[in-house]
CSV table of C-alpha atoms in Angstrom, one decimal:
chain,number,residue,atom,x,y,z
A,1,MET,CA,-115.3,-49.8,66.0
A,2,ARG,CA,-115.8,-48.1,63.0
A,3,GLN,CA,-113.6,-47.1,60.0
A,4,ALA,CA,-112.9,-43.5,59.3
A,5,LYS,CA,-113.2,-43.0,55.4
A,6,ALA,CA,-111.7,-40.4,53.0
A,7,LYS,CA,-113.2,-39.6,49.2
A,8,ARG,CA,-110.7,-40.2,46.8
A,9,SER,CA,-110.5,-37.6,43.8
A,10,ASN,CA,-107.7,-39.6,41.7
A,11,SER,CA,-107.5,-43.2,40.4
A,12,VAL,CA,-104.7,-44.3,42.1
A,13,ALA,CA,-105.5,-47.5,43.8
A,14,GLN,CA,-106.2,-47.2,47.3
A,15,LYS,CA,-104.0,-48.8,49.7
A,16,GLN,CA,-104.0,-49.2,53.9
A,17,PRO,CA,-105.8,-46.4,55.6
A,18,VAL,CA,-103.4,-44.7,57.7
A,19,ALA,CA,-104.4,-42.1,60.7
A,20,ILE,CA,-102.3,-38.9,61.0
A,21,VAL,CA,-102.5,-37.5,65.0
A,22,GLY,CA,-101.9,-33.5,64.7
A,23,ALA,CA,-102.5,-31.7,61.5
A,24,GLY,CA,-98.8,-29.9,62.1
A,25,ILE,CA,-96.9,-29.2,58.8
A,26,ALA,CA,-95.3,-32.5,59.2
A,27,GLY,CA,-98.8,-34.2,59.5
A,28,ILE,CA,-100.1,-32.3,56.9
A,29,ALA,CA,-96.7,-33.3,54.5
A,30,ALA,CA,-96.9,-36.8,55.6
A,31,ALA,CA,-101.1,-36.5,54.7
A,32,VAL,CA,-100.0,-35.0,51.0
A,33,ARG,CA,-97.4,-38.1,50.4
A,34,LEU,CA,-99.9,-41.0,51.8
A,35,GLY,CA,-102.6,-39.5,50.2
A,36,VAL,CA,-101.0,-39.0,46.6
A,37,ALA,CA,-99.8,-42.7,47.1
A,38,GLY,CA,-103.0,-44.3,47.6
A,39,HIS,CA,-103.5,-44.3,51.3
A,40,ALA,CA,-106.8,-43.1,52.6
A,41,VAL,CA,-105.9,-40.9,55.5
A,42,THR,CA,-107.7,-39.3,57.9
A,43,VAL,CA,-105.7,-36.1,60.1
A,44,PHE,CA,-107.3,-35.8,63.9
A,45,GLU,CA,-106.2,-32.3,65.1
A,46,ALA,CA,-107.3,-31.4,69.0
A,47,GLY,CA,-107.4,-27.2,67.5
A,48,PRO,CA,-109.9,-25.9,65.4
A,49,SER,CA,-107.6,-25.2,62.5
A,50,PHE,CA,-104.5,-26.6,61.0
A,51,GLY,CA,-101.1,-25.6,61.2
A,52,GLY,CA,-99.9,-26.6,64.5
A,53,LYS,CA,-97.1,-23.6,65.7
A,54,MET,CA,-98.0,-22.8,61.8
A,55,GLN,CA,-100.8,-20.2,62.7
A,56,GLN,CA,-101.4,-16.7,62.1
A,57,PHE,CA,-103.8,-14.3,64.0
A,58,GLU,CA,-104.6,-10.5,64.3
A,59,LEU,CA,-104.7,-8.3,67.0
A,60,PRO,CA,-106.8,-5.1,67.3
A,61,GLY,CA,-106.3,-2.1,64.9
A,62,GLY,CA,-105.0,-4.4,61.5
A,63,TYR,CA,-102.1,-6.2,62.6
A,64,ARG,CA,-101.6,-9.8,61.1
A,65,PHE,CA,-98.8,-12.4,62.5
A,66,ASP,CA,-97.4,-15.8,61.8
A,67,ALA,CA,-97.4,-17.1,65.5
A,68,GLY,CA,-94.7,-19.4,65.0
A,69,PRO,CA,-91.9,-20.1,62.3
A,70,SER,CA,-90.7,-16.9,60.6
A,71,LEU,CA,-87.6,-18.2,58.5
A,72,PHE,CA,-88.4,-20.3,55.5
A,73,THR,CA,-85.5,-21.7,53.8
A,74,LEU,CA,-85.4,-25.1,51.5
A,75,PRO,CA,-88.7,-24.0,49.4
A,76,GLN,CA,-88.0,-26.8,47.2
A,77,LEU,CA,-89.2,-29.6,49.9
A,78,VAL,CA,-92.4,-27.7,49.5
A,79,ASP,CA,-92.4,-27.7,45.6
A,80,ASP,CA,-91.5,-31.4,45.9
A,81,LEU,CA,-94.8,-32.4,47.5
A,82,PHE,CA,-96.7,-30.2,44.7
A,83,ARG,CA,-94.4,-31.9,41.9
A,84,LEU,CA,-95.4,-35.2,43.5
A,85,ALA,CA,-98.8,-34.7,42.9
A,86,GLN,CA,-98.2,-33.5,39.5
A,87,ARG,CA,-99.4,-30.3,40.2
A,88,ASP,CA,-97.7,-26.9,39.5
A,89,PRO,CA,-96.4,-25.2,42.7
A,90,ALA,CA,-96.8,-22.0,41.5
A,91,ASP,CA,-100.5,-22.6,41.0
A,92,TYR,CA,-100.8,-23.2,45.3
A,93,PHE,CA,-97.8,-21.2,46.9
A,94,ARG,CA,-95.6,-18.6,45.6
A,95,TYR,CA,-92.3,-17.0,47.2
A,96,GLU,CA,-89.7,-14.9,46.9
A,97,ARG,CA,-85.8,-14.9,47.5
A,98,LEU,CA,-84.7,-12.4,50.2
A,99,ASP,CA,-82.3,-9.8,49.7
A,100,PRO,CA,-80.8,-8.5,52.1
A,101,ILE,CA,-81.2,-11.7,54.3
A,102,THR,CA,-81.0,-10.4,57.8
A,103,ASN,CA,-79.4,-7.2,59.6
A,104,TYR,CA,-77.3,-7.9,62.2
A,105,PHE,CA,-77.2,-5.0,65.2
A,106,PHE,CA,-74.2,-5.9,67.6
A,107,ALA,CA,-73.7,-4.7,70.9
A,108,ASP,CA,-71.0,-2.1,70.4
A,109,GLY,CA,-73.1,-0.2,67.8
A,110,THR,CA,-72.1,-2.1,64.5
A,111,ARG,CA,-74.6,-2.7,62.0
A,112,LEU,CA,-74.4,-5.1,59.5
A,113,THR,CA,-76.4,-6.2,56.4
A,114,ALA,CA,-76.2,-10.4,55.3
A,115,TRP,CA,-76.3,-9.8,51.4
A,116,ALA,CA,-78.0,-13.0,49.6
A,117,ASP,CA,-75.2,-12.9,47.2
A,118,ALA,CA,-72.1,-14.7,49.2
A,119,GLU,CA,-69.6,-12.6,47.2
A,120,LYS,CA,-71.3,-9.0,48.3
A,121,PHE,CA,-72.1,-10.4,51.8
A,122,ALA,CA,-68.4,-11.2,52.3
A,123,ALA,CA,-67.6,-7.8,50.8
A,124,GLU,CA,-70.0,-6.0,53.6
A,125,VAL,CA,-68.1,-7.8,56.6
A,126,GLU,CA,-64.7,-6.9,55.0
A,127,GLN,CA,-66.0,-3.6,55.4
A,128,LYS,CA,-67.8,-3.3,58.6
A,129,LEU,CA,-65.8,-5.9,60.8
A,130,ASN,CA,-62.3,-5.7,59.3
A,131,VAL,CA,-62.3,-9.9,58.6
A,132,PRO,CA,-61.1,-10.6,55.1
A,133,ALA,CA,-63.5,-11.3,52.8
A,134,ALA,CA,-61.2,-14.1,51.8
A,135,ASP,CA,-62.1,-15.6,55.0
A,136,VAL,CA,-65.7,-15.6,54.6
A,137,ARG,CA,-65.5,-17.1,51.1
A,138,ARG,CA,-63.5,-20.0,52.8
A,139,PHE,CA,-65.7,-20.5,55.6
A,140,LEU,CA,-68.9,-20.7,53.2
A,141,ALA,CA,-67.7,-22.7,50.8
A,142,ARG,CA,-66.8,-25.3,53.8
A,143,SER,CA,-70.2,-25.1,55.1
A,144,ALA,CA,-71.6,-26.0,51.7
A,145,ARG,CA,-69.2,-28.7,51.2
A,146,ALA,CA,-70.3,-30.3,54.6
A,147,TYR,CA,-74.1,-30.0,54.0
A,148,GLU,CA,-73.6,-31.5,50.5
A,149,ALA,CA,-71.5,-34.5,52.1
A,150,THR,CA,-74.2,-35.1,55.0
A,151,ALA,CA,-77.3,-33.9,54.1
A,152,GLY,CA,-78.6,-36.6,52.0
A,153,THR,CA,-77.7,-39.4,54.4
A,154,PHE,CA,-78.7,-37.7,57.9
A,155,LEU,CA,-81.6,-35.6,57.0
A,156,HIS,CA,-83.1,-37.4,54.1
A,157,LYS,CA,-83.1,-41.0,55.7
A,158,SER,CA,-83.8,-42.4,59.0
A,159,LEU,CA,-80.5,-43.2,61.2
A,160,HIS,CA,-82.3,-45.9,62.7
A,161,LYS,CA,-82.4,-48.4,60.1
A,162,LEU,CA,-79.5,-50.7,59.4
A,163,GLY,CA,-79.9,-50.2,55.5
A,164,THR,CA,-79.0,-46.4,55.8
A,165,TYR,CA,-75.2,-47.3,56.9
A,166,LEU,CA,-74.7,-50.0,53.9
A,167,SER,CA,-74.3,-47.3,51.5
A,168,ALA,CA,-71.3,-45.7,49.8
A,169,ASP,CA,-72.8,-42.5,51.0
A,170,VAL,CA,-72.6,-42.9,54.2
A,171,LEU,CA,-69.0,-43.9,54.6
A,172,LYS,CA,-68.1,-40.9,52.2
A,173,ALA,CA,-70.0,-38.5,54.6
A,174,LEU,CA,-68.5,-40.0,57.2
A,175,ALA,CA,-64.9,-39.7,56.0
A,176,ALA,CA,-65.3,-36.1,54.8
A,177,LEU,CA,-65.8,-34.9,58.7
A,178,PRO,CA,-62.2,-34.5,59.7
A,179,GLY,CA,-61.2,-33.0,56.7
A,180,LEU,CA,-63.8,-30.4,57.1
A,181,GLY,CA,-63.0,-29.4,60.4
A,182,LEU,CA,-66.4,-30.5,61.8
A,183,LEU,CA,-64.8,-31.7,65.0
A,184,GLY,CA,-65.5,-30.2,68.4
A,185,THR,CA,-68.4,-27.7,68.9
A,186,MET,CA,-69.8,-24.8,67.0
A,187,HIS,CA,-68.0,-22.0,68.9
A,188,GLN,CA,-64.7,-23.5,68.3
A,189,ARG,CA,-65.0,-23.9,64.8
A,190,HIS,CA,-65.9,-20.3,64.3
A,191,ALA,CA,-63.5,-19.0,66.6
A,192,GLN,CA,-60.8,-20.8,64.5
A,193,ALA,CA,-62.3,-19.3,61.5
A,194,PHE,CA,-62.5,-15.9,62.2
A,195,ALA,CA,-60.8,-13.5,65.0
A,196,ASP,CA,-63.4,-10.9,65.0
A,197,PRO,CA,-65.9,-12.0,68.2
A,198,ARG,CA,-68.7,-10.1,66.2
A,199,LEU,CA,-68.5,-12.6,63.0
A,200,VAL,CA,-68.2,-15.7,65.5
A,201,GLN,CA,-71.5,-14.5,67.8
A,202,LEU,CA,-73.0,-14.5,64.0
A,203,PHE,CA,-72.5,-17.7,63.1
A,204,ASP,CA,-72.8,-19.0,66.5
A,205,ARG,CA,-76.3,-17.8,66.6
A,206,TYR,CA,-77.2,-20.6,63.9
A,207,ALA,CA,-77.4,-23.0,66.7
A,208,THR,CA,-80.6,-21.5,67.9
A,209,TYR,CA,-81.9,-22.9,64.6
A,210,ASN,CA,-82.3,-26.0,66.4
A,211,GLY,CA,-82.8,-24.8,69.7
A,212,SER,CA,-79.2,-25.4,70.7
A,213,ASP,CA,-76.5,-24.0,72.6
A,214,PRO,CA,-73.4,-23.4,70.0
A,215,TYR,CA,-70.9,-23.6,73.1
A,216,GLN,CA,-72.1,-27.3,73.3
A,217,ALA,CA,-73.5,-27.9,70.1
A,218,PRO,CA,-71.3,-30.4,67.4
A,219,ALA,CA,-69.4,-28.5,64.9
A,220,THR,CA,-71.4,-30.3,62.4
A,221,LEU,CA,-74.4,-27.7,62.3
A,222,SER,CA,-71.7,-25.0,61.1
A,223,MET,CA,-73.7,-26.5,57.8
A,224,ILE,CA,-76.5,-24.5,58.7
A,225,PRO,CA,-75.3,-20.9,57.3
A,226,HIS,CA,-75.2,-22.8,53.9
A,227,LEU,CA,-79.2,-22.9,53.9
A,228,GLU,CA,-79.0,-19.0,54.0
A,229,HIS,CA,-76.0,-18.1,52.4
A,230,GLY,CA,-75.7,-20.9,50.0
A,231,ILE,CA,-79.2,-22.1,49.0
A,232,GLY,CA,-81.2,-19.0,50.1
A,233,ALA,CA,-84.0,-17.7,52.9
A,234,PHE,CA,-87.3,-17.3,51.3
A,235,TYR,CA,-90.0,-15.5,51.9
A,236,PRO,CA,-93.5,-17.0,50.9
A,237,GLU,CA,-96.5,-14.9,49.1
A,238,GLY,CA,-98.8,-14.3,52.1
A,239,GLY,CA,-96.2,-15.2,54.9
A,240,ILE,CA,-95.3,-18.7,56.8
A,241,TYR,CA,-99.5,-19.8,57.1
A,242,SER,CA,-99.9,-19.7,53.3
A,243,ILE,CA,-97.5,-22.8,53.3
A,244,ALA,CA,-99.9,-24.8,55.6
A,245,ARG,CA,-102.5,-23.1,53.7
A,246,SER,CA,-101.6,-24.6,50.3
A,247,LEU,CA,-100.6,-28.1,51.3
A,248,VAL,CA,-103.8,-28.7,53.2
A,249,GLN,CA,-105.8,-27.6,49.7
A,250,LEU,CA,-103.4,-30.0,48.2
A,251,ALA,CA,-104.3,-32.9,50.8
A,252,GLU,CA,-107.9,-32.2,50.0
A,253,GLU,CA,-107.7,-32.8,46.6
A,254,PHE,CA,-106.4,-36.3,47.0
A,255,GLY,CA,-109.0,-37.0,49.8
A,256,VAL,CA,-107.5,-36.5,52.8
A,257,LYS,CA,-110.0,-35.8,55.7
A,258,PHE,CA,-109.2,-33.2,57.9
A,259,ARG,CA,-111.2,-33.6,61.4
A,260,TYR,CA,-110.7,-30.7,63.6
A,261,ASN,CA,-111.6,-30.2,67.3
A,262,GLU,CA,-111.4,-33.9,68.0
A,263,PRO,CA,-108.1,-34.8,70.1
A,264,VAL,CA,-107.2,-38.2,70.1
A,265,GLN,CA,-107.1,-39.7,73.5
A,266,GLU,CA,-105.4,-43.1,72.9
A,267,ILE,CA,-103.6,-44.9,70.3
A,268,LEU,CA,-105.1,-48.4,70.9
A,269,THR,CA,-102.6,-51.6,70.6
A,270,ALA,CA,-103.3,-55.0,71.1
A,271,ALA,CA,-100.6,-57.9,70.4
A,272,GLY,CA,-97.3,-55.5,69.8
A,273,ARG,CA,-99.2,-53.5,66.7
A,274,VAL,CA,-101.5,-50.4,66.2
A,275,THR,CA,-105.0,-51.3,66.1
A,276,GLY,CA,-106.6,-47.8,66.2
A,277,LEU,CA,-107.4,-44.9,68.3
A,278,ARG,CA,-109.9,-43.4,70.4
A,279,THR,CA,-111.5,-40.0,70.5
A,280,ALA,CA,-114.0,-38.4,72.8
A,281,ARG,CA,-116.6,-39.1,69.8
A,282,ASP,CA,-115.6,-42.6,68.5
A,283,VAL,CA,-113.2,-45.2,68.5
A,284,TYR,CA,-111.4,-45.8,64.8
A,285,ASP,CA,-110.0,-48.7,63.5
A,286,PHE,CA,-106.6,-47.9,61.8
A,287,GLY,CA,-103.6,-50.5,61.6
A,288,ARG,CA,-100.9,-47.6,60.6
A,289,VAL,CA,-100.6,-44.4,63.2
A,290,VAL,CA,-98.4,-41.6,62.7
A,291,SER,CA,-98.1,-39.5,65.7
A,292,ASN,CA,-97.2,-35.8,64.6
A,293,MET,CA,-97.3,-35.1,67.9
A,294,ASP,CA,-94.4,-34.2,70.1
A,295,VAL,CA,-93.0,-37.5,71.2
A,296,VAL,CA,-92.9,-37.1,75.1
A,297,PRO,CA,-97.0,-36.5,75.5
A,298,THR,CA,-97.3,-39.4,72.4
A,299,TYR,CA,-96.2,-42.0,75.0
A,300,ARG,CA,-97.7,-40.3,78.3
A,301,ARG,CA,-101.0,-39.5,77.2
A,302,LEU,CA,-101.7,-41.4,74.1
A,303,LEU,CA,-99.4,-44.8,75.2
A,304,PRO,CA,-100.0,-44.8,78.8
A,305,ARG,CA,-100.5,-48.7,78.7
A,306,GLU,CA,-97.5,-49.2,76.8
A,307,PRO,CA,-93.5,-49.1,78.0
A,308,ALA,CA,-91.8,-46.0,76.8
A,309,PRO,CA,-88.4,-45.4,75.7
A,310,GLU,CA,-87.3,-43.7,78.5
A,311,ARG,CA,-83.6,-43.0,77.9
A,312,THR,CA,-84.8,-41.3,74.7
A,313,LEU,CA,-87.8,-39.5,76.6
A,314,ALA,CA,-85.3,-38.0,79.1
A,315,GLN,CA,-82.7,-36.3,76.3
A,316,PRO,CA,-82.2,-32.7,77.3
A,317,ARG,CA,-84.7,-30.5,75.7
A,318,SER,CA,-84.3,-27.7,73.1
A,319,SER,CA,-84.8,-24.0,73.7
A,320,SER,CA,-88.0,-22.7,73.8
A,321,ALA,CA,-89.1,-18.9,73.3
A,322,LEU,CA,-90.7,-15.6,74.7
A,323,ILE,CA,-92.6,-13.8,71.8
A,324,PHE,CA,-93.9,-10.3,72.0
A,325,TYR,CA,-96.3,-9.4,69.1
A,326,TRP,CA,-96.5,-5.9,68.7
A,327,GLY,CA,-98.2,-3.6,66.7
A,328,ILE,CA,-95.9,-0.5,66.3
A,329,ALA,CA,-97.1,2.8,65.2
A,330,ARG,CA,-94.6,3.8,62.6
A,331,GLU,CA,-92.1,2.5,60.3
A,332,PHE,CA,-88.6,1.9,60.5
A,333,PRO,CA,-86.5,2.1,57.0
A,334,GLU,CA,-83.7,1.0,58.8
A,335,LEU,CA,-85.4,-2.6,59.9
A,336,ASP,CA,-86.1,-5.1,57.3
A,337,LEU,CA,-87.9,-8.7,57.4
A,338,HIS,CA,-85.4,-10.3,59.8
A,339,ASN,CA,-83.2,-8.2,62.2
A,340,ILE,CA,-81.3,-9.2,65.1
A,341,PHE,CA,-79.9,-7.5,68.1
A,342,PHE,CA,-77.1,-9.2,69.8
A,343,SER,CA,-76.6,-9.4,73.6
A,344,ALA,CA,-72.9,-8.3,74.8
A,345,ASP,CA,-72.2,-11.4,76.3
A,346,TYR,CA,-73.3,-14.4,74.3
A,347,ARG,CA,-71.9,-17.2,76.2
A,348,ARG,CA,-73.5,-15.8,79.3
A,349,GLU,CA,-76.9,-15.8,77.5
A,350,PHE,CA,-77.0,-19.8,76.5
A,351,GLU,CA,-75.5,-20.5,80.1
A,352,ALA,CA,-78.7,-19.0,81.5
A,353,ILE,CA,-80.9,-20.8,79.4
A,354,PHE,CA,-79.3,-24.4,79.6
A,355,GLN,CA,-77.6,-24.4,83.2
A,356,ASP,CA,-79.4,-21.8,84.9
A,357,LYS,CA,-83.0,-22.6,83.5
A,358,THR,CA,-83.9,-18.9,83.4
A,359,VAL,CA,-83.3,-15.9,80.9
A,360,ALA,CA,-80.3,-13.6,81.2
A,361,ASP,CA,-80.3,-10.1,82.0
A,362,ASP,CA,-79.2,-9.0,78.5
A,363,VAL,CA,-80.8,-10.8,75.6
A,364,THR,CA,-80.2,-11.4,71.9
A,365,VAL,CA,-83.2,-10.0,70.3
A,366,TYR,CA,-84.9,-11.5,67.0
A,367,VAL,CA,-87.6,-8.7,65.2
A,368,ASN,CA,-89.5,-10.4,61.9
A,369,ILE,CA,-91.5,-7.7,60.4
A,370,THR,CA,-93.8,-9.6,57.5
A,371,ALA,CA,-95.4,-6.0,56.6
A,372,LYS,CA,-91.9,-5.5,54.9
A,373,LYS,CA,-93.0,-8.1,52.3
A,374,THR,CA,-96.7,-8.0,52.6
A,375,PRO,CA,-98.0,-4.1,53.5
A,376,THR,CA,-101.6,-5.4,54.6
A,377,ASP,CA,-100.0,-7.2,57.6
A,378,ALA,CA,-100.3,-3.7,59.4
A,379,PRO,CA,-102.4,-0.5,59.1
A,380,ALA,CA,-100.7,2.2,56.6
A,381,GLY,CA,-97.2,3.5,58.1
A,382,GLN,CA,-97.3,1.2,60.7
A,383,GLU,CA,-95.6,-2.2,61.4
A,384,ASN,CA,-96.2,-5.6,62.9
A,385,TRP,CA,-93.3,-7.2,65.1
A,386,PHE,CA,-92.5,-10.4,66.2
A,387,VAL,CA,-90.3,-9.9,68.8
A,388,MET,CA,-88.5,-13.1,69.9
A,389,VAL,CA,-85.9,-14.0,72.7
A,390,ASN,CA,-84.5,-17.7,73.2
A,391,VAL,CA,-85.2,-18.7,76.9
A,392,PRO,CA,-85.1,-22.4,78.3
A,393,HIS,CA,-88.3,-24.8,77.8
A,394,ASP,CA,-90.7,-24.6,80.8
A,395,GLN,CA,-89.9,-26.2,84.0
A,396,GLY,CA,-91.9,-24.4,86.4
A,397,GLN,CA,-90.0,-21.0,86.2
A,398,ASP,CA,-92.3,-18.0,87.3
A,399,TRP,CA,-93.3,-16.9,83.6
A,400,ALA,CA,-95.1,-14.2,84.2
A,401,ALA,CA,-92.3,-12.2,86.4
A,402,LEU,CA,-89.5,-13.4,83.7
A,403,ALA,CA,-92.0,-12.3,80.5
A,404,ALA,CA,-92.6,-8.9,82.6
A,405,HIS,CA,-88.6,-8.3,83.1
A,406,THR,CA,-87.4,-9.3,79.7
A,407,ARG,CA,-90.1,-7.1,78.4
A,408,ALA,CA,-88.4,-4.1,80.1
A,409,VAL,CA,-85.1,-5.4,78.8
A,410,VAL,CA,-86.2,-5.5,75.3
A,411,LEU,CA,-87.9,-2.2,75.0
A,412,ALA,CA,-85.0,-0.5,76.3
A,413,LYS,CA,-82.4,-2.3,74.5
A,414,LEU,CA,-84.6,-2.1,71.0
A,415,SER,CA,-85.0,1.6,71.8
A,416,ARG,CA,-81.4,2.3,72.5
A,417,ALA,CA,-80.5,0.4,69.1
A,418,LEU,CA,-82.9,2.4,67.2
A,419,GLY,CA,-83.0,5.9,69.1
A,420,VAL,CA,-86.6,5.8,69.4
A,421,GLU,CA,-88.4,5.2,72.8
A,422,LEU,CA,-90.8,2.2,71.4
A,423,ALA,CA,-93.1,2.0,74.5
A,424,PRO,CA,-95.2,5.1,73.5
A,425,LEU,CA,-95.5,3.3,70.2
A,426,LEU,CA,-97.1,0.3,71.2
A,427,ARG,CA,-101.0,0.0,69.8
A,428,ALA,CA,-101.5,-3.8,70.4
A,429,GLU,CA,-99.7,-6.9,72.2
A,430,ARG,CA,-100.1,-10.4,72.8
A,431,VAL,CA,-97.7,-12.5,74.6
A,432,TRP,CA,-96.6,-16.1,74.3
A,433,THR,CA,-94.6,-17.9,76.8
A,434,PRO,CA,-93.2,-21.0,76.7
A,435,PRO,CA,-96.1,-22.6,79.1
A,436,GLY,CA,-98.3,-21.1,76.2
A,437,ILE,CA,-96.3,-23.0,73.5
A,438,ALA,CA,-96.6,-26.3,75.5
A,439,ALA,CA,-100.6,-25.7,76.2
A,440,ASP,CA,-101.4,-24.8,72.5
A,441,THR,CA,-99.4,-26.9,70.6
A,442,SER,CA,-98.6,-30.0,72.8
A,443,SER,CA,-94.8,-29.5,73.0
A,444,PHE,CA,-93.5,-31.0,76.1
A,445,GLY,CA,-92.1,-27.9,78.5
A,446,GLY,CA,-92.9,-25.5,75.3
A,447,ALA,CA,-89.5,-26.7,73.8
A,448,LEU,CA,-89.6,-25.8,70.3
A,449,TYR,CA,-87.3,-28.8,68.5
A,450,GLY,CA,-87.8,-31.6,71.2
A,451,SER,CA,-84.6,-32.2,72.1
A,452,SER,CA,-81.9,-30.1,72.1
A,453,SER,CA,-78.7,-30.9,69.7
A,454,ASN,CA,-76.3,-30.3,72.7
A,455,ASN,CA,-73.7,-33.2,72.0
A,456,ALA,CA,-72.1,-35.0,69.0
A,457,MET,CA,-74.4,-37.9,69.3
A,458,ALA,CA,-77.8,-35.9,69.7
A,459,ALA,CA,-78.9,-36.9,66.3
A,460,PHE,CA,-78.6,-40.8,66.9
A,461,LEU,CA,-80.6,-40.2,70.2
A,462,ARG,CA,-83.3,-38.4,69.0
A,463,HIS,CA,-86.4,-40.8,68.5
A,464,PRO,CA,-86.7,-42.4,65.4
A,465,ASN,CA,-89.5,-41.8,62.7
A,466,PHE,CA,-91.2,-45.8,63.4
A,467,SER,CA,-91.8,-47.7,67.0
A,468,GLY,CA,-89.5,-50.4,67.6
A,469,ARG,CA,-92.1,-52.2,69.8
A,470,LEU,CA,-95.4,-51.4,68.1
A,471,GLU,CA,-95.8,-52.4,64.2
A,472,GLY,CA,-97.7,-49.9,62.8
A,473,LEU,CA,-97.0,-46.9,64.7
A,474,TYR,CA,-94.7,-43.9,63.1
A,475,PHE,CA,-93.6,-40.8,63.9
A,476,CYS,CA,-92.9,-37.0,62.5
A,477,GLY,CA,-92.5,-33.6,63.7
A,478,GLY,CA,-89.7,-31.6,65.3
A,479,SER,CA,-89.3,-33.6,68.0
A,480,VAL,CA,-88.0,-36.7,66.2
A,481,HIS,CA,-85.7,-37.6,63.2
A,482,PRO,CA,-84.2,-35.5,61.6
A,483,GLY,CA,-85.6,-32.7,63.8
A,484,GLY,CA,-87.4,-29.1,64.0
A,485,GLY,CA,-87.6,-26.2,61.7
A,486,ILE,CA,-90.0,-26.3,58.5
A,487,PRO,CA,-87.2,-28.1,56.5
A,488,LEU,CA,-86.6,-31.1,58.9
A,489,CYS,CA,-90.3,-31.5,59.2
A,490,LEU,CA,-90.8,-31.9,56.0
A,491,LEU,CA,-88.5,-34.2,55.8
A,492,SER,CA,-89.5,-36.3,58.8
A,493,ALA,CA,-92.6,-36.5,56.5
A,494,LYS,CA,-91.0,-38.1,53.7
A,495,ILE,CA,-89.2,-40.4,55.7
A,496,VAL,CA,-92.5,-41.8,57.5
A,497,ALA,CA,-94.0,-42.2,53.8
A,498,GLN,CA,-91.3,-44.1,52.7
A,499,LEU,CA,-91.3,-46.6,55.9
A,500,ILE,CA,-95.1,-47.2,55.5
A,501,ASP,CA,-94.6,-48.3,51.5
A,502,SER,CA,-91.6,-49.7,51.7
């Protein structure tokens, strides 16, 4: 066996070497934190490059796409990594705050713009939906209080360490929940706050930010709108992929080694602790291993001889996505970076996903157009459309048939809403289905966020950021605590780094 060594570019005393399985955003962020702290870090990536779901690609004709994540919130979590390394974030990575945030198209033909300024947004809601602006301001203020009361405990710390529950902050957070109206489900909370079903639908959609169902997910998730309407939504210069690219650059400056096209075949253990890992190329000694792979394939593939936490692995999966990448041969000035076209029956849409394990005949469609911010992402006078529908994770459905049917539904829906026949405008196309997501990113069933948050205890039932059985084994990424999405993946990396150096 041999030890993978990394060159250091700073003077910090070197600590115990660490291996990271997977170069997704959480794995990259963990590598940065551990590299800055003085560990020799080696990242093993099965694919030819970094990013995980945060990839980019081009289609013929000059259309560039971010393959996966498209929304960027809490940019300070990225900035924190550069500041931790005593670097100026602006030297690596720049972003702008969005205004407007999202354009909404309702089934009845109503159009609404979600402005960044809360007062302006409230006035827009009052004008378009006849909901008093004061009701919107009150809801957003309560969302902010819920976030401030709970995020420090439930997102920034491990929920699986006793010490987390011995702080005054935890008791304060738990005591605040009833007064914030955060009992029941998300949908119940929103239906109590607003009489207009369109505004309820608008806020219910935030359940999809972690792949859940607003009719089942706990009302605590009603704090999510604060991320956009309180803190802000942002766009990175050059697209979402630039986040991963800039952090890899930072990691390499601190000696982190990235070994691409080298999938890990097994995490090696002996006497209740990690001893290293094996790839097709070699066997490596490591006393500490961080898995950024989805927790299910981590146990099933990489730890075949170790007992798996079956109750945790059996938790209901989050939703997946069916994504159409389209090169569109004209511009649509009524659209912006983020656009939502709602279904007429939201409850039926989520029943199809989580009960029937299929795709409804009427779906909500998200259209992301980065050419609105980066004109070179499409030819002059044209646009690059990332068109996404929430769907169930893969359980053997006929995805070829579902994709073909949904494509026709989406084209008809968008054509009606925009008053333009879209099919003749398509110049390039690629489709990403749940089985494709699973194969390309090692996400179990293509579930984008690991397990769903469809019950009040879901946060506590997610896999912890460490192994309770194997010393030296840690976990980060969207399938473990605190959850999926860019901000939570970055926080999982922070928690792991703290655990390793505690």
